Coordinates of C-alpha atoms and ligand atoms in Angstrom, one line a residue:
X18 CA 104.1 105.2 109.8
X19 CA 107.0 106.5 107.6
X20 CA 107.0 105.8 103.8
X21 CA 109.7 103.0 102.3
X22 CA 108.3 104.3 98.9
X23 CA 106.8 107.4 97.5
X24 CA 105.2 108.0 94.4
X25 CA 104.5 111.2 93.1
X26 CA 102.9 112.4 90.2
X27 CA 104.6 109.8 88.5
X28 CA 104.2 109.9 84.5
X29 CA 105.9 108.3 81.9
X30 CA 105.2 108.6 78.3
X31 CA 106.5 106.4 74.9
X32 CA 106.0 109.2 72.4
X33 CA 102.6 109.9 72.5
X34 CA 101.8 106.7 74.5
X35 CA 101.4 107.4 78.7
X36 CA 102.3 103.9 80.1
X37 CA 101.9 105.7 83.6
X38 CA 99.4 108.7 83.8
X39 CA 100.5 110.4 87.6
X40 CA 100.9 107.7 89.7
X41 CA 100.6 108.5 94.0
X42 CA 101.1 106.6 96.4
X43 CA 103.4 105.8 99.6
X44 CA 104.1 102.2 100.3
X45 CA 104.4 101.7 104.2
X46 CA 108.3 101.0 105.9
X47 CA 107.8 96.8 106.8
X48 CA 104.2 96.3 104.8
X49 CA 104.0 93.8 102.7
X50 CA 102.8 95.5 99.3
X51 CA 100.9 94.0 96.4
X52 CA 100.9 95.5 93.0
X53 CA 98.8 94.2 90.5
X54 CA 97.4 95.0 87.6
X55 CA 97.1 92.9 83.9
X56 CA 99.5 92.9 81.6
X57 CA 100.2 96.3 80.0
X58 CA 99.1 97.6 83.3
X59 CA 102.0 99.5 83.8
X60 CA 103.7 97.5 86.4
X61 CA 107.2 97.3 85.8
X62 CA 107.7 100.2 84.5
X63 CA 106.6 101.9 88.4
X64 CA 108.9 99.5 89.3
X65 CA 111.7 100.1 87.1
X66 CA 111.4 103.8 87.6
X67 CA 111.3 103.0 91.4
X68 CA 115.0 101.2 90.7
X69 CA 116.4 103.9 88.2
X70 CA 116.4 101.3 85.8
X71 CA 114.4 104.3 83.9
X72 CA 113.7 108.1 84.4
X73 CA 110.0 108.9 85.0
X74 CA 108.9 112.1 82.4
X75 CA 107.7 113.9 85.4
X76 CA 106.9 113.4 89.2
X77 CA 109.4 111.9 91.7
X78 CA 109.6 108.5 93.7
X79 CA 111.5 108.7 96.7
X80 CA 113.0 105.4 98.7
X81 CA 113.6 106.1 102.4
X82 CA 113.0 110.2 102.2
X83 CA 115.4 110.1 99.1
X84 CA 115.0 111.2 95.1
X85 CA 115.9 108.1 93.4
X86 CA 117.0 110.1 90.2
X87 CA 119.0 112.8 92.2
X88 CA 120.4 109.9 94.9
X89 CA 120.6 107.5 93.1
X90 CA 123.3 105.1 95.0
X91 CA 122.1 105.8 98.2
X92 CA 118.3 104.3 96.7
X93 CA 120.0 101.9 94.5
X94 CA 121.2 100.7 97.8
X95 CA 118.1 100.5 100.0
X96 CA 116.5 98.4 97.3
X97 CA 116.9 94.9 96.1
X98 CA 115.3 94.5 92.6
X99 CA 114.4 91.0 91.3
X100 CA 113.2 92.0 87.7
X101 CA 110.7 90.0 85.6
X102 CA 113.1 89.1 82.4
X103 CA 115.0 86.4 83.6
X104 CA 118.7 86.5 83.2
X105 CA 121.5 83.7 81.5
X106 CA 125.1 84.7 81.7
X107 CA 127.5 82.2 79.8
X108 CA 130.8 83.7 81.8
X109 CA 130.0 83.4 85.3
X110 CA 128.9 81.4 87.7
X111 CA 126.2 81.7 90.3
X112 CA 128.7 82.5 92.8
X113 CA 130.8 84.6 90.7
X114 CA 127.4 86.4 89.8
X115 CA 126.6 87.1 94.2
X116 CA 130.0 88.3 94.6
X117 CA 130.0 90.9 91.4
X118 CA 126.5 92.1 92.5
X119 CA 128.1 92.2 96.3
X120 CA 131.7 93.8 94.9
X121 CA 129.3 96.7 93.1
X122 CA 127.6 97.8 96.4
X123 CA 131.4 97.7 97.5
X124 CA 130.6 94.8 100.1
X125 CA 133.7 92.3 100.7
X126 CA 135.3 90.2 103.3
X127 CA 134.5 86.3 105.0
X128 CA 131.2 88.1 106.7
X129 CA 129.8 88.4 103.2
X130 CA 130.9 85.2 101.9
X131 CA 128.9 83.5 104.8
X132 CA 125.9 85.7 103.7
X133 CA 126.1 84.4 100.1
X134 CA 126.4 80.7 101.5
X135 CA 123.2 81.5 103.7
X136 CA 121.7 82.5 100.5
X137 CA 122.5 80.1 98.2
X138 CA 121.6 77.5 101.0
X139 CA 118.3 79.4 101.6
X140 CA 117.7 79.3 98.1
X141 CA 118.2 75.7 97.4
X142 CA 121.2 76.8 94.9
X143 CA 124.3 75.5 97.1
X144 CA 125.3 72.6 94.2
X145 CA 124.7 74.8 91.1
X146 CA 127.1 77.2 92.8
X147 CA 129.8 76.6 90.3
X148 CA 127.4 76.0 87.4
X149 CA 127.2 79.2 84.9
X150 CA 123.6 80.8 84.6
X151 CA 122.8 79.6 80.9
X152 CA 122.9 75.7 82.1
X153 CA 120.1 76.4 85.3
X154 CA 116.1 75.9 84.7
X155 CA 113.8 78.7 84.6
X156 CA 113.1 78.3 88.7
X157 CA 116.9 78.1 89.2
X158 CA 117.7 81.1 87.0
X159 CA 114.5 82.8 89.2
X160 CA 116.3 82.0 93.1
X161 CA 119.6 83.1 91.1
X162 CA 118.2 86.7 90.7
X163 CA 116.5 86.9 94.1
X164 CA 119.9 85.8 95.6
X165 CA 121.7 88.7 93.8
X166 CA 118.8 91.3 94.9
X167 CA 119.4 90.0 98.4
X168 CA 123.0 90.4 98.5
X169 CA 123.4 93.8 100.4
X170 CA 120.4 93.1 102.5
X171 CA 118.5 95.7 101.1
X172 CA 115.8 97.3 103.1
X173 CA 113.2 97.1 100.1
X174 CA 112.6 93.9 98.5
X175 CA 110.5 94.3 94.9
X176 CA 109.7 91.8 93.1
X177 CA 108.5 91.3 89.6
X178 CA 106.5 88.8 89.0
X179 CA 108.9 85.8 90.4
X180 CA 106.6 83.0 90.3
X181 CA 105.6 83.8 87.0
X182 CA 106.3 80.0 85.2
X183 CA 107.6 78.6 88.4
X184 CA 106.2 75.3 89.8
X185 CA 103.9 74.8 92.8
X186 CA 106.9 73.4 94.9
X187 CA 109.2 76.4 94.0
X188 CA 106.4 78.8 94.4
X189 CA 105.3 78.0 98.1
X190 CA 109.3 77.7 98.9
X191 CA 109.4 81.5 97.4
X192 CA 106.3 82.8 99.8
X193 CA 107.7 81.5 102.5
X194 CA 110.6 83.2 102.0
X195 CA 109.6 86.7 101.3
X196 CA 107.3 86.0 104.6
X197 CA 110.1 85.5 106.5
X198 CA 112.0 88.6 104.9
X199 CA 109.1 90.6 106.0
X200 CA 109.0 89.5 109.6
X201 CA 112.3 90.5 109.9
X202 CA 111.2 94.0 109.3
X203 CA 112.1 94.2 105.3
X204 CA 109.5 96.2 103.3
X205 CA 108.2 93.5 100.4
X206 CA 106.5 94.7 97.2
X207 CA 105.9 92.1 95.2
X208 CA 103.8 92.2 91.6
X209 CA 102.0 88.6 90.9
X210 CA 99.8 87.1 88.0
X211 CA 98.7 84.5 90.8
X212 CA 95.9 86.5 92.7
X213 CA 95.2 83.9 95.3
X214 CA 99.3 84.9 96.2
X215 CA 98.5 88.3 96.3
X216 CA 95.5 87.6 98.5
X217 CA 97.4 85.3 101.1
X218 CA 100.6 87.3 101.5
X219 CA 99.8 91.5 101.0
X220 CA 98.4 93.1 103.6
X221 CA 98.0 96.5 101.2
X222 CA 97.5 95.9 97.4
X223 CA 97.6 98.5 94.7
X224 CA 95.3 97.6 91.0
X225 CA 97.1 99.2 88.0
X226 CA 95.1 99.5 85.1
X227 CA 96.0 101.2 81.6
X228 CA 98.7 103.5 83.9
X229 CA 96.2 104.2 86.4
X230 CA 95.4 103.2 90.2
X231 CA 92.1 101.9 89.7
X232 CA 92.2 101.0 93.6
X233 CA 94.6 101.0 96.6
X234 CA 93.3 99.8 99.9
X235 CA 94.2 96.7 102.5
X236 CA 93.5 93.6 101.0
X237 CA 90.5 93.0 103.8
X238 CA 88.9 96.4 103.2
X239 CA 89.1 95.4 99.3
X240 CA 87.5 92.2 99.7
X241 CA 84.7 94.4 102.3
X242 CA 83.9 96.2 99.9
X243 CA 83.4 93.9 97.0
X244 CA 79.5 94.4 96.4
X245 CA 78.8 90.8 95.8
X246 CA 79.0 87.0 97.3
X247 CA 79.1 84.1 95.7
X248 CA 76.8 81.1 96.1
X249 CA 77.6 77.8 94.3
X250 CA 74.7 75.3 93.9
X251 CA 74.7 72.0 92.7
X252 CA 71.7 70.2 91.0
X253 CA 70.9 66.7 90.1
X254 CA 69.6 67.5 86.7
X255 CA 71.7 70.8 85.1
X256 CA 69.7 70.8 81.8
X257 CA 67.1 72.0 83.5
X258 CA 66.3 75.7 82.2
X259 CA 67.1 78.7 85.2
X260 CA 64.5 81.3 85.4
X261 CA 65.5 84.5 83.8
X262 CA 65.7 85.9 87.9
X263 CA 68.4 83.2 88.1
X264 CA 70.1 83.7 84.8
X265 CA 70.6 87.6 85.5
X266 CA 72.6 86.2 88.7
X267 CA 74.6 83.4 86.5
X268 CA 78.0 83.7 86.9
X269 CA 78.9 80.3 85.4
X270 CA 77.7 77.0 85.0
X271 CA 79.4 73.4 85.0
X272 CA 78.9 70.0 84.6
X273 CA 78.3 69.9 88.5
X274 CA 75.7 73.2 88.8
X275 CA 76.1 77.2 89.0
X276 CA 77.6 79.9 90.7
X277 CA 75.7 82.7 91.1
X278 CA 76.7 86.1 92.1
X279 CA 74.4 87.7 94.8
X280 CA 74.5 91.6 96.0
X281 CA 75.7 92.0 99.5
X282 CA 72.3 93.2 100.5
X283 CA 70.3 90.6 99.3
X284 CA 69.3 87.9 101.4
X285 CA 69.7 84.1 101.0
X286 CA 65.9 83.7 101.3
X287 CA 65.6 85.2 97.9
X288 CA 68.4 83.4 96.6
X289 CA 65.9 80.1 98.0
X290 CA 63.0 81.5 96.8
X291 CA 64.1 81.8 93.4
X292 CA 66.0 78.2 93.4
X293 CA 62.3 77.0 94.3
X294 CA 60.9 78.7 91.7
X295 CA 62.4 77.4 89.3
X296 CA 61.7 74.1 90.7
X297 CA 65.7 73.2 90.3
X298 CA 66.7 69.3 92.3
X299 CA 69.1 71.3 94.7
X300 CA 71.9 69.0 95.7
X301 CA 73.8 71.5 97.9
X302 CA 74.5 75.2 98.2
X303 CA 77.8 76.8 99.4
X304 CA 78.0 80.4 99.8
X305 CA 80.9 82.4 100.0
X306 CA 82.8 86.2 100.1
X307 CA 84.5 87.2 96.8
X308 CA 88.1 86.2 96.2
X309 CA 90.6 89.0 95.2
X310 CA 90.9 87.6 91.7
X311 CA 86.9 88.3 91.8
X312 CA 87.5 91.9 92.8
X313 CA 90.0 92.3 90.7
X314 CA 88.0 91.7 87.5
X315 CA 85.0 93.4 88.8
X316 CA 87.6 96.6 89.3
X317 CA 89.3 95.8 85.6
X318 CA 87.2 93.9 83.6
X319 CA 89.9 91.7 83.0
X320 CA 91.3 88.2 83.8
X321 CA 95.2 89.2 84.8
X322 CA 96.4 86.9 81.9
Ligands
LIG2 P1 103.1 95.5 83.1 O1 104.4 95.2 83.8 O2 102.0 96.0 84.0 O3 102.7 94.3 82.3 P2 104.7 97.4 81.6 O4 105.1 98.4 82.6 O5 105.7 96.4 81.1 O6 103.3 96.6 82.0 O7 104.2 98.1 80.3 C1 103.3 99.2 80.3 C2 103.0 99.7 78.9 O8 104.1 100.4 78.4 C3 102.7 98.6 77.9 O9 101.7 99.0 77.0 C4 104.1 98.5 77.2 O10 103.9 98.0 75.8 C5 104.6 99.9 77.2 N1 106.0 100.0 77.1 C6 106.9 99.5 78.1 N2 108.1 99.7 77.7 C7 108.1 100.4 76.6 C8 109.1 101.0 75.7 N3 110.4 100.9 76.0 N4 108.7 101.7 74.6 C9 107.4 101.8 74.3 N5 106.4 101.3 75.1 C10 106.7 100.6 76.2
LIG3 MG1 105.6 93.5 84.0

């Protein structure tokens, strides 16, 4: 498999502050690549360094074989950045915007014109075409910037956070978009807040924390390894006091009963056992694998928030 993106030794320091502390890793041609982390992680500014929207302190990122500080238009050009800020512009209009962004990869003629139709159709945007940026929602203003990354069909699509704020509707039209980009062969990365996204779209997922890779792996082998399941039981009577076996297992409790957390290795039997033991009115028991928001704060300690 050759490498859409390489990291390598990446740093980048604020003064005496290292937002990113030697950051490698390759990010597979036509994966679909998560990159999460919470906030102060370090995120965007791997992926603003990946764009040349900044240059690293040391290390190199190379897009497609090439340095993306020493060729830079020919990187600039593989990649389509949607950033995280949104953007309003009081001068143009969303059309106006796609043909700029199109004239400054030096792309022109009725071919591309049909290609910004497609897009703003694909985008739900074709009646705002005329509007200028500063009248549009936060959603619209969010499809506006992941038409304009789109325009010279870039072989890398990143993303920053785009459903960040977005609604349900929006959100699910914006997966099944980047799936589709992907089946076509483009190379997605894509950060997220919303883990369960993450979890049902990357097949790879990198976890940033404090400028670091706390973990890179697929998002199945993650979720392997995870040393616990989960096992939800729901009582009759929940003021009922757990045994102090079950309260070292307690993960939280509800109006409706408990989740426990149970090692991998440890059977159901004791999980029973212990349920009898403390003489609990079991109304039903669900268990389950861990989620990749579960993982997540098991590897970080933190809710991404
Ligand atoms: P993330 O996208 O993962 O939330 P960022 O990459 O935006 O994180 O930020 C990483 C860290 O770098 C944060 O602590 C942030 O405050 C800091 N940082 C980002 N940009 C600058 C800057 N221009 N000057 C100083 N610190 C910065
Ligand atoms: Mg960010």
């Amino acid at each position: 498999m050759s490498s859409a993106v390489s990291f390598q030794q990446v740093t980048k320091h604020y003064g005496s502050f290292e937002a990113l502390k030697g950051i490698s890793f390759d990010v597979e041609e036509g994966s679909f690549f998560g990159l999460l982390g919470p906030n102060g992680a370090g995120k965007s500014t791997l992926i603003n360094a990946m764009s040349g929207l900044l240059v690293p302190t040391s290390g190199h990122i190379k897009v497609h074989g090439e340095d993306v500080v020493h060729d830079y238009r020919k990187t600039r050009r593989a990649l389509g950045l949607v950033p995280q800020e949104l953007i309003a512009d009081p001068f143009f209009t969303i059309r106006q915007l796609l043909e700029l962004q199109s004239g400054y990869f030096g792309i022109r003629g009725p071919e591309q014109s049909k290609w910004i139709n497609e897009l703003l159709e694909r985008l739900a945007l074709s009646d705002k075409a005329n509007s200028i940026t500063n009248e549009l929602s936060g959603g619209m203003k969010r499809r506006v910037l992941i038409a304009m990354a789109l325009v010279h069909k870039p072989r890398v699509l990143v993303l920053d956070e785009p459903t960040a704020g977005v609604d349900v509707d929006l959100r699910h039209t914006l997966w099944e978009f980047t799936k589709e980009l992907h089946q076509k062969g483009h190379t997605i990365i894509l950060t997220t807040h919303y883990l369960e996204e993450a979890e049902a779209l990357c097949e790879k997922v990198a976890i940033m924390q404090h400028g670091e890779v706390k973990a890179l792996d697929t998002t199945s082998e993650l979720l392997a390894c995870h040393p616990f399941r989960y096992v939800r039981v729901s009582v009759e009577d929940e003021t009922q006091p757990l045994s102090e076996a079950l309260k070292s297992k307690l993960v939280e409790s509800d109006a409706s009963g408990y989740l426990f957390k149970l090692e991998k290795q440890q059977s159901m039997s004791d999980m029973l056992g212990m349920l009898h033991q403390s003489g609990l009115d079991v109304k039903d028991i669900r268990s389950r694998d861990a989620s990749l928001e579960e993982v997540f704060m098991n590897l970080t300690g933190a809710a991404q928030s």
